[in-house]
Short mmCIF file of C-alpha atoms and ligand atoms in Angstrom, two decimals:
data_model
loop_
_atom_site.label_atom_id
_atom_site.label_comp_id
_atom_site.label_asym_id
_atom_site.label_seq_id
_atom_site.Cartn_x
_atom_site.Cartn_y
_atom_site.Cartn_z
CA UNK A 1 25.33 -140.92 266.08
CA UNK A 2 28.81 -141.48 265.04
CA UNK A 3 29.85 -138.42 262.29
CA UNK A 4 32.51 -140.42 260.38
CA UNK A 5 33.51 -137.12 258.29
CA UNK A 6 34.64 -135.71 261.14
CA UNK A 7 37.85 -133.89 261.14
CA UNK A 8 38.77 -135.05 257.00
CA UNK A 9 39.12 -131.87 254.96
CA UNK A 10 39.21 -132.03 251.59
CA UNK A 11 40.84 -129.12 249.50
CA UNK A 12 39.21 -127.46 246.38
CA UNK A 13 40.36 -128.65 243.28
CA UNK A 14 42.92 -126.60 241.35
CA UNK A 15 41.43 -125.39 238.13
CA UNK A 16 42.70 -127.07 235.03
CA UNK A 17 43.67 -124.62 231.95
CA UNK A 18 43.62 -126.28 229.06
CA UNK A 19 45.49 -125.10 225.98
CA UNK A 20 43.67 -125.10 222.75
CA UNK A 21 46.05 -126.39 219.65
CA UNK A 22 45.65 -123.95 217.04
CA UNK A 23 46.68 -125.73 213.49
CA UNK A 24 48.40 -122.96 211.44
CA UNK A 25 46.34 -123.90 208.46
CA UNK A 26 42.87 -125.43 209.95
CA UNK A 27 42.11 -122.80 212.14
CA UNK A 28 44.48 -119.69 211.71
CA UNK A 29 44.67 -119.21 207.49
CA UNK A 30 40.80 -120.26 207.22
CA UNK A 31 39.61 -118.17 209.85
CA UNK A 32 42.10 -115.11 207.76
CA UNK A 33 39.92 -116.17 204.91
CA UNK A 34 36.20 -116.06 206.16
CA UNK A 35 35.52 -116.64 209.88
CA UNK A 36 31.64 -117.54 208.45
CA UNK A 37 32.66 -120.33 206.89
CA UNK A 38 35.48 -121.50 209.63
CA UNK A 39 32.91 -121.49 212.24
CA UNK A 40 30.15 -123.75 209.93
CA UNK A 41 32.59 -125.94 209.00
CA UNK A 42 35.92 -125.99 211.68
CA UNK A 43 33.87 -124.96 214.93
CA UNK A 44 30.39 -126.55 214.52
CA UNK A 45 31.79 -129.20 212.35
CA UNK A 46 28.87 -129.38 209.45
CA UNK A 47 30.01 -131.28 206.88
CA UNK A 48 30.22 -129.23 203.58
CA UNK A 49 28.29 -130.65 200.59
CA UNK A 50 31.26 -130.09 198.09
CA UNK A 51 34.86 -130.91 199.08
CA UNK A 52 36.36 -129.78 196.07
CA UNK A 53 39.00 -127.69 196.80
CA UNK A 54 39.95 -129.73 199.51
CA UNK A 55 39.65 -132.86 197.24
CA UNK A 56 42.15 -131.10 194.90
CA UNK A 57 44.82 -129.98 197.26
CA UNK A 58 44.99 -133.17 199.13
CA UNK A 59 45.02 -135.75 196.58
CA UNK A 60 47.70 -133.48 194.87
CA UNK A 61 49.81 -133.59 198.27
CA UNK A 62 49.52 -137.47 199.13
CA UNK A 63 50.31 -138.33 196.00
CA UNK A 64 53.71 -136.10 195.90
CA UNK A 65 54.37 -137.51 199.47
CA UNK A 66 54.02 -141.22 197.43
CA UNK A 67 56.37 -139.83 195.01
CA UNK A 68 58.86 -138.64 197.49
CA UNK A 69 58.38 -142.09 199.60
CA UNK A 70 58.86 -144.21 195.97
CA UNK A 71 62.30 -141.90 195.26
CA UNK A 72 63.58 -142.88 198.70
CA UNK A 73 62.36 -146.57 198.61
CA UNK A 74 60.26 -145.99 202.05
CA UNK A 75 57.37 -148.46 200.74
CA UNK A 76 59.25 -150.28 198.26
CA UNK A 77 62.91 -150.68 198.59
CA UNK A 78 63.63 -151.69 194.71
CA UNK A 79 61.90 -148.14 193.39
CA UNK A 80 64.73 -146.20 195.69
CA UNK A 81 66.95 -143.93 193.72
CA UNK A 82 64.36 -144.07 190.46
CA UNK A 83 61.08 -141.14 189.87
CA UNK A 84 58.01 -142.46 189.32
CA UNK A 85 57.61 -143.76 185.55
CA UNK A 86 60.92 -142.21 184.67
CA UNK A 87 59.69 -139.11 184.45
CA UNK A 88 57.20 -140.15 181.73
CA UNK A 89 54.01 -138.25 180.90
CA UNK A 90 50.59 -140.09 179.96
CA UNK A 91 48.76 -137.98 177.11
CA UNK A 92 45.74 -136.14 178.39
CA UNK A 93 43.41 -138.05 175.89
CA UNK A 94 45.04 -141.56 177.67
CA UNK A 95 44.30 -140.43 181.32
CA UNK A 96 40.60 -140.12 180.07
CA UNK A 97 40.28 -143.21 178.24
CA UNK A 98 41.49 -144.69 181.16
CA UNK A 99 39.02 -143.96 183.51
CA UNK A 100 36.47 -144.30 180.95
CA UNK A 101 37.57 -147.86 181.20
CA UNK A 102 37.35 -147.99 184.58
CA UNK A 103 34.06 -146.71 185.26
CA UNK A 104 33.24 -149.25 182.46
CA UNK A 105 34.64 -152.44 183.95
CA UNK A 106 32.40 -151.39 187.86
CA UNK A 107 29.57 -150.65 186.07
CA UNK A 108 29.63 -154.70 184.37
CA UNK A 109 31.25 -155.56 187.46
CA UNK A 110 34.46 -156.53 185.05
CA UNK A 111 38.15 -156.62 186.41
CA UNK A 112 39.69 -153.20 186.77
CA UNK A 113 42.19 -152.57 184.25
CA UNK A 114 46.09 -152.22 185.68
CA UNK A 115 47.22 -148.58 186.01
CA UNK A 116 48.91 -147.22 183.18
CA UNK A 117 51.34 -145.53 184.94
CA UNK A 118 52.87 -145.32 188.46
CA UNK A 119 51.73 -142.00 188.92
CA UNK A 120 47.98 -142.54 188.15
CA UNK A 121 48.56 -146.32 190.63
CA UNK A 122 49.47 -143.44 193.25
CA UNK A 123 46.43 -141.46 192.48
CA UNK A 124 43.81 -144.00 192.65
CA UNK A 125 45.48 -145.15 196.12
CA UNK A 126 44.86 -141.61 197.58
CA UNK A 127 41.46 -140.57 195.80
CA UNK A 128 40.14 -143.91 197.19
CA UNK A 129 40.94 -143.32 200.88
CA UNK A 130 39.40 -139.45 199.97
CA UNK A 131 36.40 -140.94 198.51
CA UNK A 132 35.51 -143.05 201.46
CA UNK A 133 35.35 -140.19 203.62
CA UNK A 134 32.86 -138.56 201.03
CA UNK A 135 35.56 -136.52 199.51
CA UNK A 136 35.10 -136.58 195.97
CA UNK A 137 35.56 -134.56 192.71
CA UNK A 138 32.64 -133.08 191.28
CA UNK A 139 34.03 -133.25 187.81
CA UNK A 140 35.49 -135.74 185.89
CA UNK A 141 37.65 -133.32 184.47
CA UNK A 142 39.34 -132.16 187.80
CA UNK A 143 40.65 -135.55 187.91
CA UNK A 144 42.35 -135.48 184.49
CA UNK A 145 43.64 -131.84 185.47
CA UNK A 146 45.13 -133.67 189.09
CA UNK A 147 46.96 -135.96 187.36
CA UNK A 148 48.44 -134.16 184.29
CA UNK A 149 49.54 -131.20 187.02
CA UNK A 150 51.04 -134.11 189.46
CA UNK A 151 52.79 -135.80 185.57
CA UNK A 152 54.26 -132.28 185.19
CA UNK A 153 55.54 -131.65 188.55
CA UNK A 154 57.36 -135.37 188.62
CA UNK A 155 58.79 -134.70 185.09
CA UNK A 156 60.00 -131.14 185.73
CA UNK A 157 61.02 -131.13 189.19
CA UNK A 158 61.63 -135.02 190.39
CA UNK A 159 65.30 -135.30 188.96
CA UNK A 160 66.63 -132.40 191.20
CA UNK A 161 63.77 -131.94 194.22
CA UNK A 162 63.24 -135.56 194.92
CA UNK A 163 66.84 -136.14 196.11
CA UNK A 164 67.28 -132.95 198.23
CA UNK A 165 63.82 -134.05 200.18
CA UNK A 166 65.22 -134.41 203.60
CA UNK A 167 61.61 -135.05 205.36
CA UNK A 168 57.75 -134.59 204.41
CA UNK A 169 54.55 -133.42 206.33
CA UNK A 170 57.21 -131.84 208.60
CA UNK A 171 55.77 -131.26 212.11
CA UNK A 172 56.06 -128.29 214.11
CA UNK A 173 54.57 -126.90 217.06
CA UNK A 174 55.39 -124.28 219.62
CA UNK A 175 53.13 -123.27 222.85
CA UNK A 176 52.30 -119.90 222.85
CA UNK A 177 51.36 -119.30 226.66
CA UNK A 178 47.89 -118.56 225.96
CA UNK A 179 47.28 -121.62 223.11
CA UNK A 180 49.32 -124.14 221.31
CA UNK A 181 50.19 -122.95 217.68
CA UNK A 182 51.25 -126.07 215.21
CA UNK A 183 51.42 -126.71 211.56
CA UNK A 184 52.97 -129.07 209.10
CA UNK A 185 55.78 -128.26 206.66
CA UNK A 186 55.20 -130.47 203.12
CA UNK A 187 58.86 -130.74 202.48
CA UNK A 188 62.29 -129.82 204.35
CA UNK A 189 64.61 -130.09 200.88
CA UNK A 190 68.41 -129.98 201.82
CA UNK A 191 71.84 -130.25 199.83
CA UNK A 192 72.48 -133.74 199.20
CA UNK A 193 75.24 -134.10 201.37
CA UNK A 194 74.83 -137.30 204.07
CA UNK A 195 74.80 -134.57 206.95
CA UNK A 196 71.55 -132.63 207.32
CA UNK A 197 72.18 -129.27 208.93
CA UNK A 198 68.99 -127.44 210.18
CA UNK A 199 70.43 -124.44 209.19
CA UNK A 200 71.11 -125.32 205.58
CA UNK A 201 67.30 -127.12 205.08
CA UNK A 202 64.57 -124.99 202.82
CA UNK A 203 60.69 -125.18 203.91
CA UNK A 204 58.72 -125.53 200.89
CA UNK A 205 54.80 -125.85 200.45
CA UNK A 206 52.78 -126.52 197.82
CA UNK A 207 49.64 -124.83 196.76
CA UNK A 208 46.96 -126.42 194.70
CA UNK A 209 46.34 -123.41 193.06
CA UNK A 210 47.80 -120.53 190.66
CA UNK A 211 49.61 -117.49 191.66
CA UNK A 212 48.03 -115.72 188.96
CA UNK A 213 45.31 -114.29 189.83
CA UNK A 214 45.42 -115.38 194.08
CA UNK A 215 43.76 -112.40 195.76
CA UNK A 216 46.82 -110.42 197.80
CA UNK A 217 45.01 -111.41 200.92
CA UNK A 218 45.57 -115.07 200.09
CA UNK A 219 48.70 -113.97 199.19
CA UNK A 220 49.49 -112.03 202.05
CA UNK A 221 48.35 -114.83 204.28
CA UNK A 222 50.41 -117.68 202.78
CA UNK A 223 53.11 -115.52 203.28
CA UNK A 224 52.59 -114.71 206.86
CA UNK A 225 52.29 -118.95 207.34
CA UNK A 226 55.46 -119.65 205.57
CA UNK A 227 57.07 -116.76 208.66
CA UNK A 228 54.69 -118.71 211.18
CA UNK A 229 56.89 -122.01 210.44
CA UNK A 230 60.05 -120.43 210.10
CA UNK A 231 59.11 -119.24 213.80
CA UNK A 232 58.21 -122.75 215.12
CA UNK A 233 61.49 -124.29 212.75
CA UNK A 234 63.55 -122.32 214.71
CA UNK A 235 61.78 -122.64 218.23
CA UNK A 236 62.46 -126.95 217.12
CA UNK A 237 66.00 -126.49 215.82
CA UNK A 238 67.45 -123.27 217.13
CA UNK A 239 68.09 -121.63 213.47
CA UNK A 240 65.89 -120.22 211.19
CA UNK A 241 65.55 -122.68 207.93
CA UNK A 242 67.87 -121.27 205.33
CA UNK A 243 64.69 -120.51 202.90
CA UNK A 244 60.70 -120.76 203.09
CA UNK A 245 58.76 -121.41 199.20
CA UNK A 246 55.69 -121.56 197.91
CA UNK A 247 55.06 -123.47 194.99
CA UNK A 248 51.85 -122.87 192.87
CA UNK A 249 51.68 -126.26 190.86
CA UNK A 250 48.45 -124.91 188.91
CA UNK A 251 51.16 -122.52 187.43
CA UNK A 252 52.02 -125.73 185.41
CA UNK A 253 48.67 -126.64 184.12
CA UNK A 254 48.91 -126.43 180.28
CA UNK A 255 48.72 -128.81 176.88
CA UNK A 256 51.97 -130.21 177.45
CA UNK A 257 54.61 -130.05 180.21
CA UNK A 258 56.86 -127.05 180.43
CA UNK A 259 60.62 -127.22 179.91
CA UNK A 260 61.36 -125.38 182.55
CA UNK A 261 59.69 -124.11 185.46
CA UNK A 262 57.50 -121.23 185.05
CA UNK A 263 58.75 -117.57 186.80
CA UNK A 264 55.49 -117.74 188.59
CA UNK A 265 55.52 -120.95 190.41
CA UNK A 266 57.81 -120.60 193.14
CA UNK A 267 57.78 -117.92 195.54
CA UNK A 268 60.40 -117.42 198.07
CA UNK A 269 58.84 -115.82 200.85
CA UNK A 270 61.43 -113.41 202.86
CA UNK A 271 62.07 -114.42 206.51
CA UNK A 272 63.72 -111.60 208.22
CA UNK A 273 63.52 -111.89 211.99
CA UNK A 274 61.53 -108.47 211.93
CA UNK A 275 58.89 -109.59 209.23
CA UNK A 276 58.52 -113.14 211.16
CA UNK A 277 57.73 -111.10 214.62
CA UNK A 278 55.03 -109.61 212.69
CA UNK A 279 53.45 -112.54 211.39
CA UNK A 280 53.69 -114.08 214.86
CA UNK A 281 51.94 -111.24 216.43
CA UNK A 282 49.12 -110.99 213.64
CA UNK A 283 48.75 -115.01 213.76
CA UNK A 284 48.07 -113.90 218.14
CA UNK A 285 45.85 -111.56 217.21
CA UNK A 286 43.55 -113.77 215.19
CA UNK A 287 43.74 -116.64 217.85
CA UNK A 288 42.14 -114.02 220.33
CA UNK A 289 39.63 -113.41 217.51
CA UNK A 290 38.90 -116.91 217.45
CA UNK A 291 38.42 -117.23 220.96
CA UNK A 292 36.56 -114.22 221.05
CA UNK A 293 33.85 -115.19 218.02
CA UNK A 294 33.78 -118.74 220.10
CA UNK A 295 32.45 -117.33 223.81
CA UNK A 296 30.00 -114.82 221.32
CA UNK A 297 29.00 -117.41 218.50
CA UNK A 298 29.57 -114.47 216.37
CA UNK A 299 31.88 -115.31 212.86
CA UNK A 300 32.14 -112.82 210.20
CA UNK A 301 31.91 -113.34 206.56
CA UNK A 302 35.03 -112.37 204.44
CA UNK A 303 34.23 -109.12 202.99
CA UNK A 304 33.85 -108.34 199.50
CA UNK A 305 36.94 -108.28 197.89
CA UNK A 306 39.40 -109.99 200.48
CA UNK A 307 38.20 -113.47 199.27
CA UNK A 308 38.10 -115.10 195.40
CA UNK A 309 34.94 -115.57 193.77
CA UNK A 310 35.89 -119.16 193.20
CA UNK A 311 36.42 -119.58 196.54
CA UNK A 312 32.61 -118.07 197.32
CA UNK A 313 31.87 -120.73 194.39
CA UNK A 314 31.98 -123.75 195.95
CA UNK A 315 30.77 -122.49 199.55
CA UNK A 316 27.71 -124.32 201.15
CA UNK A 317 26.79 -121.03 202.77
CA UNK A 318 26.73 -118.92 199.50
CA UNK A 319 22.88 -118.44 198.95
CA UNK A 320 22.45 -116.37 201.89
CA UNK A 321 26.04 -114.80 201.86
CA UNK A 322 25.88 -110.77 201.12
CA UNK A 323 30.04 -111.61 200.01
CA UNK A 324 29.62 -113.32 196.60
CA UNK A 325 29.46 -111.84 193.19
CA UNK A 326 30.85 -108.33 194.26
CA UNK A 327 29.22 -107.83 197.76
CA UNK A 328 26.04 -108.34 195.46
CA UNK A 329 25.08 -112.03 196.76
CA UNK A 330 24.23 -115.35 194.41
CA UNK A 331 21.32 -114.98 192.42
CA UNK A 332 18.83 -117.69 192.93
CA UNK A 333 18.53 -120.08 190.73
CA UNK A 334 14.62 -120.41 191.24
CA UNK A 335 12.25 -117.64 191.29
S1 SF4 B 401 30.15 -117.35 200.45
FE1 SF4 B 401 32.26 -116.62 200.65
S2 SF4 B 401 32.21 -114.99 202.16
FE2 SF4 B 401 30.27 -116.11 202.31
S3 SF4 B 401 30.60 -117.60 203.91
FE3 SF4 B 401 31.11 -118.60 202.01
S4 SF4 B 401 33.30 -118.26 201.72
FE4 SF4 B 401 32.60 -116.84 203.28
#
């Protein structure tokens, strides 16, 4: 019998390592805030039964990226060089009456009444893409809340932010030998001169929330992700950006708009080379941690204390969390 293998060798195959990407935010500042709920939700990919919080944080960042793209005439060249509705501000009771109207005109299967404003035309752009992947607000209210916040923010800030915007959902991403760290930067806001100098751009991003009353975890953590980016700026652009802030835009929830912007909204985190090293090496750390809880299946809730109660609120996993209510656990509702 003829062997026809005879004499072929065929060499192993070299092992493969691949690199996990490690979003800043996804993975490394959810797993900081309760590797129980990460793992449900990020690892094994259940899909939560509420998306509130994320329904208000992301319709309040696409619509300030529709803002930003309406100042610089990205969509629409004739809005370049104007804010959206001049700066004007619907009155609470109008932004109802509105959607009253609205819900009106689908139920009889009427003809949607026009948007009232730009802003709100914005909004209903970006909660309908969010609604059609079954993110939607549980209250009618948040909705009214979204858009007098976003009103605010375009009134107070547009004017003087919206020409300094230099670039939005700013990407970033470094690999870290072991894994591949990115994140994305809402805004890089520069001088207005013609030439952009990496050295002279700010990092700012925006938080759905308040700073009043953030647990110093949260804090601590948002804080150690604005040092994270300066990190991967700087491994992009060779300098460190010339600021990193946080901006709290619940801070400007209120009857009417402020005149000026409230002490507690911005935050300018510090980004000493020293205090960015430590970030870097605790944001390490808690990619091992990850890895670690993956090849175990073991995630730890937050304890009590180092997460809100709000954010135990609106967590599927509540009912048989020991973390709520002061490390006391949810009380059933039925007997
Ligand atoms: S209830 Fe709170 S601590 Fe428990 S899993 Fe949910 S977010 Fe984490």
């Amino acid at each position: 019998m003829p062997k026809p293998f005879k004499g072929i060798s065929i060499p192993a195959s070299k092992k493969t390592i691949i690199k996990r990407r490690y979003s800043v935010t996804q993975d490394v500042v959810s797993f900081r805030r309760c590797g129980l709920q990460y793992a449900a939700f990020n690892v094994h990919k259940y899909a939560p039964a509420q998306q509130t919080q994320t329904y208000f944080g992301t319709v309040i960042h696409q619509v300030l990226d529709r803002c930003h793209a309406h100042f610089h005439g990205i969509v629409e060249p004739s809005t370049k060089g104007s804010i959206p509705d001049n700066g004007l501000i619907l009155k609470e009771e109008e932004i109802h009456n509105y959607f009253y109207e609205v819900q009106e005109a689908q139920k009889d299967k009427k003809t949607v009444p026009l948007p009232p404003s730009e802003i709100i035309k914005y909004f209903l752009q970006v909660e309908n893409g969010l609604n059609s992947k079954g993110i939607l607000a549980i209250r009618s209210n948040t909705r009214v809340q979204a858009v007098k916040i976003l009103q605010y923010f375009n009134a107070l800030e547009g004017a003087v932010l919206y020409p300094r915007v230099r670039d939005t959902e700013h990407r970033l991403q470094a690999d870290q030998i072991g894994h591949i760290l990115h994140g994305v930067v809402d805004l890089l806001v520069d001088s207005i001169d013609e030439n952009v100098d990496p050295a002279n751009c700010e990092m700012w991003d925006y938080k759905g929330s308040s700073r009043v009353g953030l647990n110093p975890k949260d804090l601590e953590t948002y804080e150690f992700q604005m040092r994270v980016y300066a990190y991967l700026y700087q491994r992009k652009y060779g300098v460190l950006p010339k600021k990193a802030v946080l901006y709290f835009l619940n801070e400007l929830d209120g009857d009417t708009c402020p005149s000026q912007r409230p002490v507690n909204a911005l935050i300018e985190v510090s980004i000493e080379p020293d205090e960015i090293e430590v970030a870097i090496n605790e944001f390490t750390k808690t990619v091992n941690q990850i890895e670690e809880s993956r090849c175990t299946n073991e995630w730890q809730a937050a304890a009590p204390g180092n997460i809100s109660e709000q954010d135990c609120k609106s967590c599927d996993l509540r009912w048989h969390c020991k973390t709520p209510n002061g490390g006391k656990g949810v009380k059933p509702i039925y007997p």
